Short mmCIF file of C-alpha atoms and ligand atoms in Angstrom, two decimals:
data_model
loop_
_atom_site.label_atom_id
_atom_site.label_comp_id
_atom_site.label_asym_id
_atom_site.label_seq_id
_atom_site.Cartn_x
_atom_site.Cartn_y
_atom_site.Cartn_z
CA UNK A 894 -55.15 20.50 -46.98
CA UNK A 895 -54.72 21.23 -43.26
CA UNK A 896 -57.09 24.03 -42.18
CA UNK A 897 -54.35 25.85 -40.28
CA UNK A 898 -52.30 26.23 -43.50
CA UNK A 899 -54.93 28.32 -45.30
CA UNK A 900 -53.88 31.66 -43.71
CA UNK A 901 -50.27 31.02 -44.72
CA UNK A 902 -51.20 30.53 -48.32
CA UNK A 903 -53.52 33.55 -48.24
CA UNK A 904 -50.90 35.87 -46.75
CA UNK A 905 -48.21 34.48 -49.04
CA UNK A 906 -50.34 35.05 -52.12
CA UNK A 907 -51.19 38.59 -50.98
CA UNK A 908 -47.54 39.56 -50.51
CA UNK A 909 -46.54 37.80 -53.74
CA UNK A 910 -49.09 39.84 -55.65
CA UNK A 911 -47.79 43.03 -54.05
CA UNK A 912 -44.24 42.09 -54.96
CA UNK A 913 -45.14 41.35 -58.59
CA UNK A 914 -47.02 44.64 -58.82
CA UNK A 915 -43.96 46.52 -57.55
CA UNK A 916 -41.79 44.61 -60.04
CA UNK A 917 -44.05 45.63 -62.92
CA UNK A 918 -44.08 49.26 -61.82
CA UNK A 919 -40.30 49.41 -61.51
CA UNK A 920 -39.73 47.88 -64.92
CA UNK A 921 -42.21 50.26 -66.48
CA UNK A 922 -41.29 53.37 -64.61
CA UNK A 923 -38.15 55.48 -64.58
CA UNK A 924 -36.62 54.49 -61.27
CA UNK A 925 -33.39 53.18 -62.77
CA UNK A 926 -30.67 55.80 -63.30
CA UNK A 927 -29.47 56.47 -66.89
CA UNK A 928 -25.85 55.83 -65.99
CA UNK A 929 -26.37 52.05 -66.31
CA UNK A 930 -25.28 51.17 -69.83
CA UNK A 931 -27.93 50.24 -72.47
CA UNK A 932 -31.62 49.38 -72.24
CA UNK A 933 -30.84 45.69 -71.43
CA UNK A 934 -28.89 46.77 -68.33
CA UNK A 935 -31.81 48.91 -67.23
CA UNK A 936 -34.19 45.93 -67.56
CA UNK A 937 -31.82 43.60 -65.65
CA UNK A 938 -31.41 46.03 -62.77
CA UNK A 939 -35.14 46.59 -62.60
CA UNK A 940 -35.76 42.82 -62.56
CA UNK A 941 -33.17 42.28 -59.79
CA UNK A 942 -34.79 44.97 -57.62
CA UNK A 943 -38.24 43.48 -58.28
CA UNK A 944 -37.21 39.93 -57.33
CA UNK A 945 -35.57 41.32 -54.22
CA UNK A 946 -38.87 42.85 -53.24
CA UNK A 947 -40.71 39.58 -54.00
CA UNK A 948 -38.44 37.59 -51.71
CA UNK A 949 -38.82 40.17 -48.93
CA UNK A 950 -42.57 39.88 -49.41
CA UNK A 951 -42.50 36.10 -48.99
CA UNK A 952 -40.36 36.38 -45.84
CA UNK A 953 -42.69 39.02 -44.42
CA UNK A 954 -45.66 36.75 -45.12
CA UNK A 955 -44.06 33.90 -43.18
CA UNK A 956 -43.15 36.18 -40.26
CA UNK A 957 -46.65 37.61 -40.07
CA UNK A 958 -48.20 34.16 -40.16
CA UNK A 959 -45.89 32.83 -37.44
CA UNK A 960 -46.53 35.84 -35.24
CA UNK A 961 -50.30 35.84 -35.73
CA UNK A 962 -51.12 32.15 -35.72
CA UNK A 963 -48.62 30.30 -33.51
CA UNK A 964 -51.40 28.34 -31.77
CA UNK A 965 -52.85 26.87 -34.92
CA UNK A 966 -49.41 25.85 -36.03
CA UNK A 967 -48.14 24.12 -32.96
CA UNK A 968 -51.27 23.21 -31.07
CA UNK A 969 -50.96 19.65 -32.29
CA UNK A 970 -47.60 19.27 -30.51
CA UNK A 971 -48.39 21.07 -27.27
CA UNK A 972 -49.09 18.76 -24.32
CA UNK A 973 -52.63 18.81 -23.08
CA UNK A 974 -53.29 20.03 -19.56
CA UNK A 975 -53.54 16.39 -18.45
CA UNK A 976 -50.23 15.51 -20.01
CA UNK A 977 -48.64 18.57 -18.38
CA UNK A 978 -49.91 17.46 -14.97
CA UNK A 979 -48.66 13.94 -15.50
CA UNK A 980 -45.20 15.18 -16.52
CA UNK A 981 -45.01 17.45 -13.46
CA UNK A 982 -46.00 14.56 -11.20
CA UNK A 983 -43.30 12.34 -12.73
CA UNK A 984 -40.67 15.06 -12.24
CA UNK A 985 -41.74 15.56 -8.66
CA UNK A 986 -41.64 11.84 -7.93
CA UNK A 987 -38.15 11.65 -9.41
CA UNK A 988 -36.76 14.51 -7.30
CA UNK A 989 -38.52 13.28 -4.16
CA UNK A 990 -37.43 9.64 -4.28
CA UNK A 991 -33.79 8.67 -4.79
CA UNK A 992 -35.02 5.12 -5.41
CA UNK A 993 -36.69 6.14 -8.67
CA UNK A 994 -33.50 7.95 -9.75
CA UNK A 995 -31.50 4.81 -8.94
CA UNK A 996 -33.86 2.71 -11.01
CA UNK A 997 -33.60 5.13 -13.90
CA UNK A 998 -29.78 5.38 -13.84
CA UNK A 999 -27.72 2.44 -12.52
CA UNK A 1000 -25.10 3.46 -9.90
CA UNK A 1001 -21.58 2.39 -10.92
CA UNK A 1002 -20.07 -0.33 -8.73
CA UNK A 1003 -17.09 1.95 -8.04
CA UNK A 1004 -19.32 4.17 -5.89
CA UNK A 1005 -20.99 1.47 -3.79
CA UNK A 1006 -20.03 0.51 -0.23
CA UNK A 1007 -20.35 -2.97 1.24
CA UNK A 1008 -20.11 -4.42 4.77
CA UNK A 1009 -17.52 -7.08 5.62
CA UNK A 1010 -18.94 -10.62 5.36
CA UNK A 1011 -19.35 -12.39 8.72
CA UNK A 1012 -17.18 -15.33 7.69
CA UNK A 1013 -13.96 -15.48 5.72
CA UNK A 1014 -13.73 -17.82 2.74
CA UNK A 1015 -11.89 -21.09 3.57
CA UNK A 1016 -10.04 -23.27 1.04
CA UNK A 1017 -11.81 -26.58 0.20
CA UNK A 1018 -9.06 -28.67 1.83
CA UNK A 1019 -9.27 -26.81 5.15
CA UNK A 1020 -12.90 -26.30 6.19
CA UNK A 1021 -13.32 -24.14 9.34
CA UNK A 1022 -14.67 -26.95 11.56
CA UNK A 1023 -14.91 -26.15 15.32
CA UNK A 1024 -12.48 -28.92 16.38
CA UNK A 1025 -9.81 -27.60 14.01
CA UNK A 1026 -10.41 -24.04 15.27
CA UNK A 1027 -9.99 -25.23 18.90
CA UNK A 1028 -6.69 -26.93 18.06
CA UNK A 1029 -5.51 -23.84 16.20
CA UNK A 1030 -6.38 -21.55 19.11
CA UNK A 1031 -4.17 -23.60 21.45
CA UNK A 1032 -1.28 -23.71 18.97
CA UNK A 1033 -1.57 -19.94 18.40
CA UNK A 1034 -1.10 -19.28 22.12
CA UNK A 1035 1.60 -21.93 22.73
CA UNK A 1036 5.05 -20.49 23.54
CA UNK A 1037 6.51 -24.02 23.39
CA UNK A 1038 6.50 -23.65 19.62
CA UNK A 1039 9.43 -21.19 19.85
CA UNK A 1040 13.11 -22.05 20.22
CA UNK A 1041 13.43 -20.70 23.79
CA UNK A 1042 9.79 -21.44 24.72
CA UNK A 1043 9.07 -17.75 25.39
CA UNK A 1044 7.30 -16.57 22.26
CA UNK A 1045 3.93 -17.59 20.82
CA UNK A 1046 2.03 -16.20 17.86
CA UNK A 1047 -0.02 -14.26 20.43
CA UNK A 1048 3.11 -12.53 21.80
CA UNK A 1049 3.16 -10.39 18.66
CA UNK A 1050 -0.51 -10.71 17.74
CA UNK A 1051 -2.40 -9.89 20.92
CA UNK A 1052 -5.90 -11.24 20.39
CA UNK A 1053 -6.86 -11.18 24.08
CA UNK A 1054 -6.40 -7.57 25.22
CA UNK A 1055 -5.22 -6.00 21.98
CA UNK A 1056 -6.44 -5.64 18.43
CA UNK A 1057 -4.27 -8.40 16.95
CA UNK A 1058 -0.96 -6.52 16.78
CA UNK A 1059 1.70 -5.78 19.39
CA UNK A 1060 1.70 -1.96 19.51
CA UNK A 1061 5.46 -1.90 18.89
CA UNK A 1062 7.17 -0.30 15.87
CA UNK A 1063 8.87 -3.60 14.99
CA UNK A 1064 8.24 -7.03 16.48
CA UNK A 1065 10.36 -8.62 19.23
CA UNK A 1066 11.04 -12.33 18.84
CA UNK A 1067 13.05 -15.02 20.63
CA UNK A 1068 15.93 -13.69 22.74
CA UNK A 1069 14.41 -10.19 22.50
CA UNK A 1070 15.61 -9.84 18.92
CA UNK A 1071 14.02 -7.03 16.96
CA UNK A 1072 12.76 -7.67 13.47
CA UNK A 1073 12.64 -5.06 10.74
CA UNK A 1074 8.91 -4.87 10.17
CA UNK A 1075 5.78 -3.93 12.10
CA UNK A 1076 3.45 -6.77 13.14
CA UNK A 1077 0.13 -6.32 11.31
CA UNK A 1078 -3.10 -7.33 13.00
CA UNK A 1079 -4.31 -10.89 12.48
CA UNK A 1080 -7.94 -9.68 12.62
CA UNK A 1081 -9.49 -9.98 9.16
CA UNK A 1082 -6.18 -11.29 7.77
CA UNK A 1083 -8.34 -14.21 6.64
CA UNK A 1084 -9.86 -11.93 4.01
CA UNK A 1085 -6.45 -11.12 2.51
CA UNK A 1086 -5.47 -12.79 -0.75
CA UNK A 1087 -1.79 -11.97 -0.09
CA UNK A 1088 -0.16 -11.88 3.33
CA UNK A 1089 2.84 -10.02 4.83
CA UNK A 1090 3.66 -6.38 4.01
CA UNK A 1091 5.24 -7.46 0.74
CA UNK A 1092 2.52 -10.03 0.03
CA UNK A 1093 4.96 -12.95 -0.20
CA UNK A 1094 2.49 -15.53 1.19
CA UNK A 1095 -0.63 -16.55 -0.70
CA UNK A 1096 -2.68 -18.06 2.13
CA UNK A 1097 -2.86 -18.27 5.91
CA UNK A 1098 -1.66 -21.88 5.65
CA UNK A 1099 1.41 -20.79 3.68
CA UNK A 1100 1.97 -17.82 6.01
CA UNK A 1101 1.85 -19.70 9.34
CA UNK A 1102 5.10 -21.63 8.98
CA UNK A 1103 6.97 -18.35 8.28
CA UNK A 1104 7.16 -16.98 11.84
CA UNK A 1105 7.72 -20.46 13.35
CA UNK A 1106 10.91 -20.86 11.33
CA UNK A 1107 11.96 -17.19 11.23
CA UNK A 1108 15.17 -16.93 13.33
CA UNK A 1109 14.20 -13.55 14.84
CA UNK A 1110 10.58 -14.52 15.51
CA UNK A 1111 10.02 -18.04 16.94
CA UNK A 1112 13.35 -19.40 15.76
CA UNK A 1113 12.49 -23.08 15.30
CA UNK A 1114 15.12 -24.96 13.31
CA UNK A 1115 12.90 -27.15 11.13
CA UNK A 1116 9.33 -28.39 10.60
CA UNK A 1117 10.37 -31.67 12.32
CA UNK A 1118 11.37 -29.70 15.45
CA UNK A 1119 7.99 -28.01 15.52
CA UNK A 1120 6.19 -31.37 15.18
CA UNK A 1121 8.30 -32.78 18.04
CA UNK A 1122 7.33 -29.86 20.32
CA UNK A 1123 3.64 -30.52 19.63
CA UNK A 1124 4.01 -34.28 20.14
CA UNK A 1125 5.69 -33.84 23.54
CA UNK A 1126 2.50 -32.16 24.92
CA UNK A 1127 -0.03 -34.95 25.50
CA UNK A 1128 -2.94 -32.48 25.58
CA UNK A 1129 -2.63 -32.16 21.81
CA UNK A 1130 -3.39 -35.84 21.04
CA UNK A 1131 -7.18 -35.70 21.49
CA UNK A 1132 -7.32 -32.28 19.85
CA UNK A 1133 -5.57 -33.68 16.77
CA UNK A 1134 -7.88 -36.70 16.69
CA UNK A 1135 -10.93 -34.41 16.71
CA UNK A 1136 -9.54 -31.89 14.25
CA UNK A 1137 -8.43 -34.47 11.68
CA UNK A 1138 -9.09 -38.19 12.07
CA UNK A 1139 -8.48 -40.54 15.01
CA UNK A 1140 -4.76 -41.33 15.20
CA UNK A 1141 -3.86 -38.71 12.61
CA UNK A 1142 -0.12 -38.06 12.75
CA UNK A 1143 1.09 -34.70 14.04
CA UNK A 1144 2.46 -33.02 10.93
CA UNK A 1145 3.47 -29.47 10.07
CA UNK A 1146 0.69 -29.56 7.48
CA UNK A 1147 -1.92 -30.26 10.18
CA UNK A 1148 -0.38 -27.63 12.49
CA UNK A 1149 -0.54 -24.81 9.95
CA UNK A 1150 -4.03 -25.87 8.81
CA UNK A 1151 -5.36 -25.70 12.37
CA UNK A 1152 -3.70 -22.30 12.99
CA UNK A 1153 -5.20 -20.99 9.74
CA UNK A 1154 -8.67 -22.34 10.63
CA UNK A 1155 -8.44 -20.48 13.95
CA UNK A 1156 -7.31 -17.25 12.25
CA UNK A 1157 -10.35 -17.45 9.95
CA UNK A 1158 -12.51 -16.89 13.04
CA UNK A 1159 -10.74 -13.61 13.85
CA UNK A 1160 -13.23 -11.43 11.99
CA UNK A 1161 -14.34 -7.97 13.11
CA UNK A 1162 -17.38 -6.98 11.08
CA UNK A 1163 -18.97 -5.02 13.93
CA UNK A 1164 -17.57 -1.60 13.03
CA UNK A 1165 -19.73 1.58 12.92
CA UNK A 1166 -19.02 1.57 9.16
CA UNK A 1167 -20.63 -1.88 8.83
CA UNK A 1168 -23.70 -0.74 10.76
CA UNK A 1169 -23.93 2.40 8.62
CA UNK A 1170 -23.84 0.56 5.30
CA UNK A 1171 -26.37 -1.92 6.69
CA UNK A 1172 -28.81 0.99 7.02
CA UNK A 1173 -28.19 2.60 10.44
CA UNK A 1174 -27.70 6.20 9.31
CA UNK A 1175 -26.79 7.37 12.83
CA UNK A 1176 -23.88 4.93 13.09
CA UNK A 1177 -21.51 7.56 11.67
CA UNK A 1178 -21.04 11.21 12.73
CA UNK A 1179 -21.13 13.93 10.07
CA UNK A 1180 -17.32 14.19 10.17
CA UNK A 1181 -17.06 10.43 9.58
CA UNK A 1182 -19.48 10.60 6.65
CA UNK A 1183 -17.51 13.51 5.20
CA UNK A 1184 -14.32 11.49 5.66
CA UNK A 1185 -15.99 8.55 3.92
CA UNK A 1186 -16.92 10.77 0.96
CA UNK A 1187 -13.34 12.13 0.83
CA UNK A 1188 -11.91 8.61 1.04
CA UNK A 1189 -13.73 7.92 -2.23
CA UNK A 1190 -13.38 11.30 -3.97
CA UNK A 1191 -9.68 11.79 -3.16
CA UNK A 1192 -8.87 8.29 -4.43
CA UNK A 1193 -7.86 6.41 -1.24
CA UNK A 1194 -10.33 3.71 -2.23
CA UNK A 1195 -8.58 3.01 -5.52
CA UNK A 1196 -6.05 1.03 -3.48
CA UNK A 1197 -7.80 0.46 -0.14
CA UNK A 1198 -10.72 -1.08 -2.03
CA UNK A 1199 -13.66 -3.27 -1.06
CA UNK A 1200 -15.16 -4.10 2.34
CA UNK A 1201 -11.76 -5.03 3.84
CA UNK A 1202 -10.30 -1.71 2.61
CA UNK A 1203 -7.50 -3.45 0.78
CA UNK A 1204 -7.31 -4.31 -2.91
CA UNK A 1205 -5.26 -7.35 -1.87
CA UNK A 1206 -8.37 -9.02 -0.42
CA UNK A 1207 -10.39 -12.09 -1.39
CA UNK A 1208 -13.44 -9.78 -1.30
CA UNK A 1209 -13.95 -6.68 -3.47
CA UNK A 1210 -12.01 -5.24 -6.43
CA UNK A 1211 -8.31 -6.02 -6.84
CA UNK A 1212 -5.36 -3.64 -6.43
CA UNK A 1213 -2.84 -5.99 -4.85
CA UNK A 1214 0.61 -4.34 -5.05
CA UNK A 1215 1.30 -0.63 -5.23
CA UNK A 1216 4.39 1.55 -5.20
CA UNK A 1217 4.99 3.65 -2.10
CA UNK A 1218 6.03 6.94 -3.72
CA UNK A 1219 8.01 8.25 -0.74
CA UNK A 1220 10.07 10.67 -2.87
CA UNK A 1221 7.00 12.94 -3.01
CA UNK A 1222 7.06 13.50 0.74
CA UNK A 1223 10.02 14.78 2.78
CA UNK A 1224 8.13 13.55 5.85
CA UNK A 1225 8.00 9.99 4.50
CA UNK A 1226 11.71 10.06 3.69
CA UNK A 1227 12.49 11.35 7.19
CA UNK A 1228 10.62 8.37 8.67
CA UNK A 1229 12.84 6.02 6.67
CA UNK A 1230 9.90 4.70 4.68
CA UNK A 1231 12.00 4.54 1.52
CA UNK A 1232 14.78 2.40 3.02
CA UNK A 1233 13.07 -0.99 2.73
CA UNK A 1234 11.82 -1.51 -0.86
CA UNK A 1235 9.47 -4.41 -0.08
CA UNK A 1236 8.83 -6.70 -3.02
CA UNK A 1237 10.57 -4.32 -5.44
CA UNK A 1238 13.98 -5.45 -4.15
CA UNK A 1239 16.83 -3.42 -2.65
CA UNK A 1240 18.03 -1.93 -5.95
CA UNK A 1241 14.66 -0.51 -6.99
CA UNK A 1242 14.09 3.24 -7.10
CA UNK A 1243 10.93 3.03 -4.99
CA UNK A 1244 9.32 0.36 -2.86
CA UNK A 1245 6.37 -1.79 -3.87
CA UNK A 1246 4.04 -3.16 -1.20
CA UNK A 1247 0.86 -5.10 -0.81
CA UNK A 1248 -1.99 -2.68 -0.08
CA UNK A 1249 -2.74 -3.25 3.64
CA UNK A 1250 -6.25 -3.45 5.07
CA UNK A 1251 -7.42 -0.37 7.00
CA UNK A 1252 -9.84 -2.31 9.24
CA UNK A 1253 -9.03 -1.55 12.92
CA UNK A 1254 -6.24 0.74 11.77
CA UNK A 1255 -7.05 3.24 14.57
CA UNK A 1256 -6.31 0.45 17.09
CA UNK A 1257 -3.09 -0.80 15.50
CA UNK A 1258 -0.56 2.05 15.71
CA UNK A 1259 2.27 2.53 14.91
CA UNK A 1260 2.00 2.65 11.14
CA UNK A 1261 3.54 1.45 7.91
CA UNK A 1262 5.87 -1.48 7.25
CA UNK A 1263 8.54 -0.12 9.59
CA UNK A 1264 6.13 1.14 12.27
CA UNK A 1265 7.86 4.54 12.26
CA UNK A 1266 4.75 6.73 12.29
CA UNK A 1267 2.91 6.92 15.62
CA UNK A 1268 -0.23 8.87 14.82
CA UNK A 1269 -2.97 8.08 12.33
CA UNK A 1270 -3.24 11.72 11.19
CA UNK A 1271 0.46 11.63 10.32
CA UNK A 1272 -0.04 8.38 8.36
CA UNK A 1273 -2.97 9.94 6.45
CA UNK A 1274 -0.90 13.05 5.59
CA UNK A 1275 1.89 10.82 4.26
CA UNK A 1276 -0.56 8.76 2.20
CA UNK A 1277 -2.20 11.85 0.68
CA UNK A 1278 1.19 13.25 -0.32
CA UNK A 1279 2.86 10.04 -1.52
CA UNK A 1280 -0.03 8.07 -3.04
CA UNK A 1281 -2.28 10.88 -4.30
CA UNK A 1282 0.40 13.51 -5.00
CA UNK A 1283 -1.78 15.96 -3.09
CA UNK A 1284 -0.66 19.18 -1.44
CA UNK A 1285 -0.96 18.60 2.30
CA UNK A 1286 -0.43 21.33 4.87
CA UNK A 1287 1.41 20.94 8.12
CA UNK A 1288 -0.97 20.57 11.08
CA UNK A 1289 -2.50 24.01 11.70
CA UNK A 1290 -1.48 25.39 8.31
CA UNK A 1291 -3.37 25.31 5.01
CA UNK A 1292 -1.68 23.49 2.14
CA UNK A 1293 0.74 25.74 0.23
CA UNK A 1294 0.10 26.79 -3.36
CA UNK A 1295 2.51 25.34 -5.86
CA UNK A 1296 3.87 28.04 -8.15
CA UNK A 1297 6.31 27.71 -11.02
CA UNK A 1298 8.06 30.53 -12.94
CA UNK A 1299 8.44 29.81 -16.65
CA UNK A 1300 11.37 31.79 -18.05
CA UNK A 1301 10.42 30.81 -21.60
CA UNK A 1302 6.93 32.30 -21.47
CA UNK A 1303 7.68 34.88 -18.73
CA UNK A 1304 4.65 33.65 -16.76
CA UNK A 1305 4.07 32.52 -13.19
CA UNK A 1306 2.00 29.31 -13.32
CA UNK A 1307 -0.17 27.87 -10.53
CA UNK A 1308 0.22 24.08 -10.50
CA UNK A 1309 -3.16 22.43 -10.10
CA UNK A 1310 -2.97 19.72 -7.43
CA UNK A 1311 -5.49 18.28 -5.01
CA UNK A 1312 -5.29 20.16 -1.72
CA UNK A 1313 -5.86 18.28 1.52
CA UNK A 1314 -6.66 20.53 4.48
CA UNK A 1315 -6.42 19.95 8.23
CA UNK A 1316 -10.16 19.39 8.32
CA UNK A 1317 -9.91 16.81 5.52
CA UNK A 1318 -7.20 14.94 7.46
CA UNK A 1319 -9.28 15.06 10.66
CA UNK A 1320 -12.37 13.75 8.86
CA UNK A 1321 -10.41 10.99 7.11
CA UNK A 1322 -9.08 9.94 10.52
CA UNK A 1323 -12.63 10.05 11.93
CA UNK A 1324 -13.75 7.77 9.11
CA UNK A 1325 -10.85 5.36 9.68
CA UNK A 1326 -11.87 5.22 13.36
CA UNK A 1327 -15.29 4.04 12.16
CA UNK A 1328 -13.54 0.94 10.75
CA UNK A 1329 -12.72 -0.32 14.27
CA UNK A 1330 -14.76 -3.30 15.38
CA UNK A 1331 -16.87 -2.42 18.43
CA UNK A 1332 -15.67 -5.40 20.48
CA UNK A 1333 -11.98 -4.69 19.76
CA UNK A 1334 -12.41 -0.95 20.38
CA UNK A 1335 -14.14 -1.56 23.70
CA UNK A 1336 -11.09 -3.35 25.11
CA UNK A 1337 -8.68 -0.68 23.85
CA UNK A 1338 -8.41 2.95 24.96
CA UNK A 1339 -9.30 5.85 22.68
CA UNK A 1340 -5.59 6.08 21.86
CA UNK A 1341 -5.54 2.47 20.70
CA UNK A 1342 -3.66 1.25 23.79
CA UNK A 1343 -4.78 -2.00 25.37
CA UNK A 1344 -6.04 -1.81 28.98
CA UNK A 1345 -3.95 -4.33 30.92
CA UNK A 1346 -4.69 -7.97 30.20
CA UNK A 1347 -8.39 -8.69 30.00
CA UNK A 1348 -8.68 -12.46 29.99
C1 LIG B 699 8.13 -11.98 16.84
C2 LIG B 699 6.82 -11.49 16.53
C3 LIG B 699 5.91 -12.37 15.72
C4 LIG B 699 5.51 -13.65 16.01
C5 LIG B 699 5.98 -14.53 17.16
C6 LIG B 699 4.56 -14.00 15.01
N1 LIG B 699 4.37 -12.96 14.14
FE1 LIG B 699 3.02 -12.89 12.69
N2 LIG B 699 3.88 -11.23 12.00
C7 LIG B 699 4.91 -10.56 12.61
C8 LIG B 699 5.44 -9.56 11.70
C9 LIG B 699 6.57 -8.61 11.98
C10 LIG B 699 4.71 -9.68 10.52
C11 LIG B 699 4.95 -8.90 9.22
C12 LIG B 699 6.18 -9.51 8.57
C13 LIG B 699 6.39 -9.07 7.15
O1 LIG B 699 5.45 -8.60 6.54
O2 LIG B 699 7.47 -9.25 6.65
C14 LIG B 699 3.72 -10.73 10.75
C15 LIG B 699 2.74 -11.09 9.85
C16 LIG B 699 1.75 -12.01 10.12
C17 LIG B 699 0.58 -12.24 9.32
C18 LIG B 699 0.20 -11.50 8.05
C19 LIG B 699 -0.81 -10.43 8.30
C20 LIG B 699 -1.04 -9.61 7.08
O3 LIG B 699 -1.93 -8.77 7.10
O4 LIG B 699 -0.33 -9.79 6.10
C21 LIG B 699 -0.13 -13.25 9.89
C22 LIG B 699 -1.44 -13.84 9.44
C23 LIG B 699 0.63 -13.68 11.04
N3 LIG B 699 1.74 -12.87 11.16
C24 LIG B 699 0.30 -14.75 11.83
C25 LIG B 699 1.19 -15.29 12.76
C26 LIG B 699 1.08 -16.62 13.31
C27 LIG B 699 0.02 -17.61 12.97
C28 LIG B 699 2.12 -16.75 14.16
C29 LIG B 699 2.50 -17.97 14.96
C30 LIG B 699 2.75 -19.17 14.21
C31 LIG B 699 2.85 -15.50 14.15
N4 LIG B 699 2.28 -14.66 13.27
C32 LIG B 699 3.95 -15.23 14.95
C33 LIG B 699 5.36 -10.77 13.89
C34 LIG B 699 5.20 -11.97 14.53
C1 LIG B 700 -1.73 4.01 -4.77
C2 LIG B 700 -2.28 3.18 -3.72
C3 LIG B 700 -2.70 3.84 -2.42
C4 LIG B 700 -3.50 4.92 -2.23
C5 LIG B 700 -4.15 5.80 -3.29
C6 LIG B 700 -3.62 5.10 -0.82
N1 LIG B 700 -2.91 4.14 -0.16
FE1 LIG B 700 -2.77 3.95 1.84
N2 LIG B 700 -1.38 2.47 1.60
C7 LIG B 700 -0.96 1.97 0.37
C8 LIG B 700 0.16 1.08 0.59
C9 LIG B 700 0.92 0.32 -0.49
C10 LIG B 700 0.42 1.09 1.96
C11 LIG B 700 1.53 0.34 2.69
C12 LIG B 700 2.74 1.23 2.74
C13 LIG B 700 3.88 0.67 3.58
O1 LIG B 700 3.78 0.63 4.79
O2 LIG B 700 4.86 0.24 3.00
C14 LIG B 700 -0.59 1.96 2.57
C15 LIG B 700 -0.70 2.21 3.94
C16 LIG B 700 -1.68 3.00 4.52
C17 LIG B 700 -1.84 3.20 5.93
C18 LIG B 700 -1.03 2.54 7.03
C19 LIG B 700 -1.62 1.19 7.35
C20 LIG B 700 -0.95 0.49 8.50
O3 LIG B 700 -1.52 -0.49 8.99
O4 LIG B 700 0.15 0.86 8.89
C21 LIG B 700 -2.90 4.06 6.10
C22 LIG B 700 -3.47 4.56 7.42
C23 LIG B 700 -3.38 4.42 4.78
N3 LIG B 700 -2.61 3.75 3.86
C24 LIG B 700 -4.42 5.29 4.54
C25 LIG B 700 -4.67 5.83 3.28
C26 LIG B 700 -5.54 6.97 3.06
C27 LIG B 700 -6.35 7.70 4.11
C28 LIG B 700 -5.48 7.24 1.72
C29 LIG B 700 -6.11 8.40 0.98
C30 LIG B 700 -5.72 9.71 1.46
C31 LIG B 700 -4.61 6.23 1.12
N4 LIG B 700 -4.14 5.40 2.11
C32 LIG B 700 -4.34 6.14 -0.22
C33 LIG B 700 -1.51 2.26 -0.85
C34 LIG B 700 -2.33 3.35 -1.11
#
């Protein structure tokens, strides 16, 4: 028997004896009133009282033992002083070093941030060889590839002084014709799995022939016309030989491949955000870091996912097409953002669009598919209201409460919705500014306007 159990047994026996003694006395004595019928009844009542006392005695014994001898009982389980020290040291190490916490509990992928890769993935049949890139660069800047020889790809995608867009609400093509959609930047387009606002092209190669043949963009009549324009310029012959093989025919296939190879070099992975996630903690201001945290916690990143900040990218998690829920925002309706339904088709209730990349977004105003919104803060307010169903205040005003009277229950209910304040909007904008490549930002003003033509 365990030595520490002896007192329990001793106390138990003592109280048991006391209880039995009391039982005997009660049965013998005259404690039971006469009213209880018969001698048997008297005995039963006496016995019940006695057993009650016995059980109280046992409980008392246990309580006394626990109160008097807790050490003996639990000493075996108590940590030794050494173990206590060790445990304290482990706890301290855990709270002091986030690395140990990370090792103990894996961080979900959905909370991690990655920099943009330095090179965009190229399809196996169109490797990004320098000679092909050189040919593509010339084609991209060649206005002879448009019907009236006035418009090149670069007219709408300024890659010399601008950030790859044209700064206009909607693009202007041959004969000064206005299109219906805003020209997105070509920077980092190489990372996109779907191209155009509605995502109708699946690769840069497939995309490139679109504007050449679009009547309000470059207005060429047919692929054969485009090939003829290239053939008539002798400077292209050696470039074609180097990019493909000697004597390779000038074909539309070769033209779009070369343009795509050139576009794959238009990568801006030199943003403050990229430097921050590579370990330079001072690359972002506090407001930008707060905006970054909000971008995740509010849910912006559910759609603008991965290192190219678009779920329609070849890198990162996928969220390719999303509805644009303009009905939730009077502001969005006023800007006509519900007029064009994108890939959902004209009869649809609300538009569906490819999720655009937010890289260099601070340099590529105006915003959205129709380029109707001039300022980034305005675009962020619209996004928070339409895509996150958040309550967003007007500039300078806190977001309103949403209240609803229920006649049935005679109660005034507060509707719980995410509230996005002025400060939140400002910090989200600050974070989006941290997605601008340093080299592109340095040739644009703070307001995203290009400084003259820097050749
Ligand atoms: C007249 C202006 C104009 C010209 C010229 C033009 N584009 Fe565009 N580009 C646009 C517009 C507008 C869009 C968006 C159209 C849409 O989504 O429906 C666009 C979209 C793109 C995209 C898709 C970007 C993305 O994020 O989805 C790429 C890439 C592109 N153009 C490359 C080119 C190339 C290459 C040329 C020359 C062969 C060219 N563009 C000529 C206006 C132009
Ligand atoms: C449900 C998906 C979704 C969520 C969530 C979302 N967006 Fe968007 N975002 C889109 C789509 C789709 C578009 C393109 C809309 C259009 O122009 O038709 C877009 C466009 C934008 C644009 C304009 C891009 C440009 O080049 O014109 C900005 C800026 C933007 N989003 C920022 C945000 C911010 C900040 C948040 C969080 C507050 C957010 N988005 C949340 C899907 C989403």
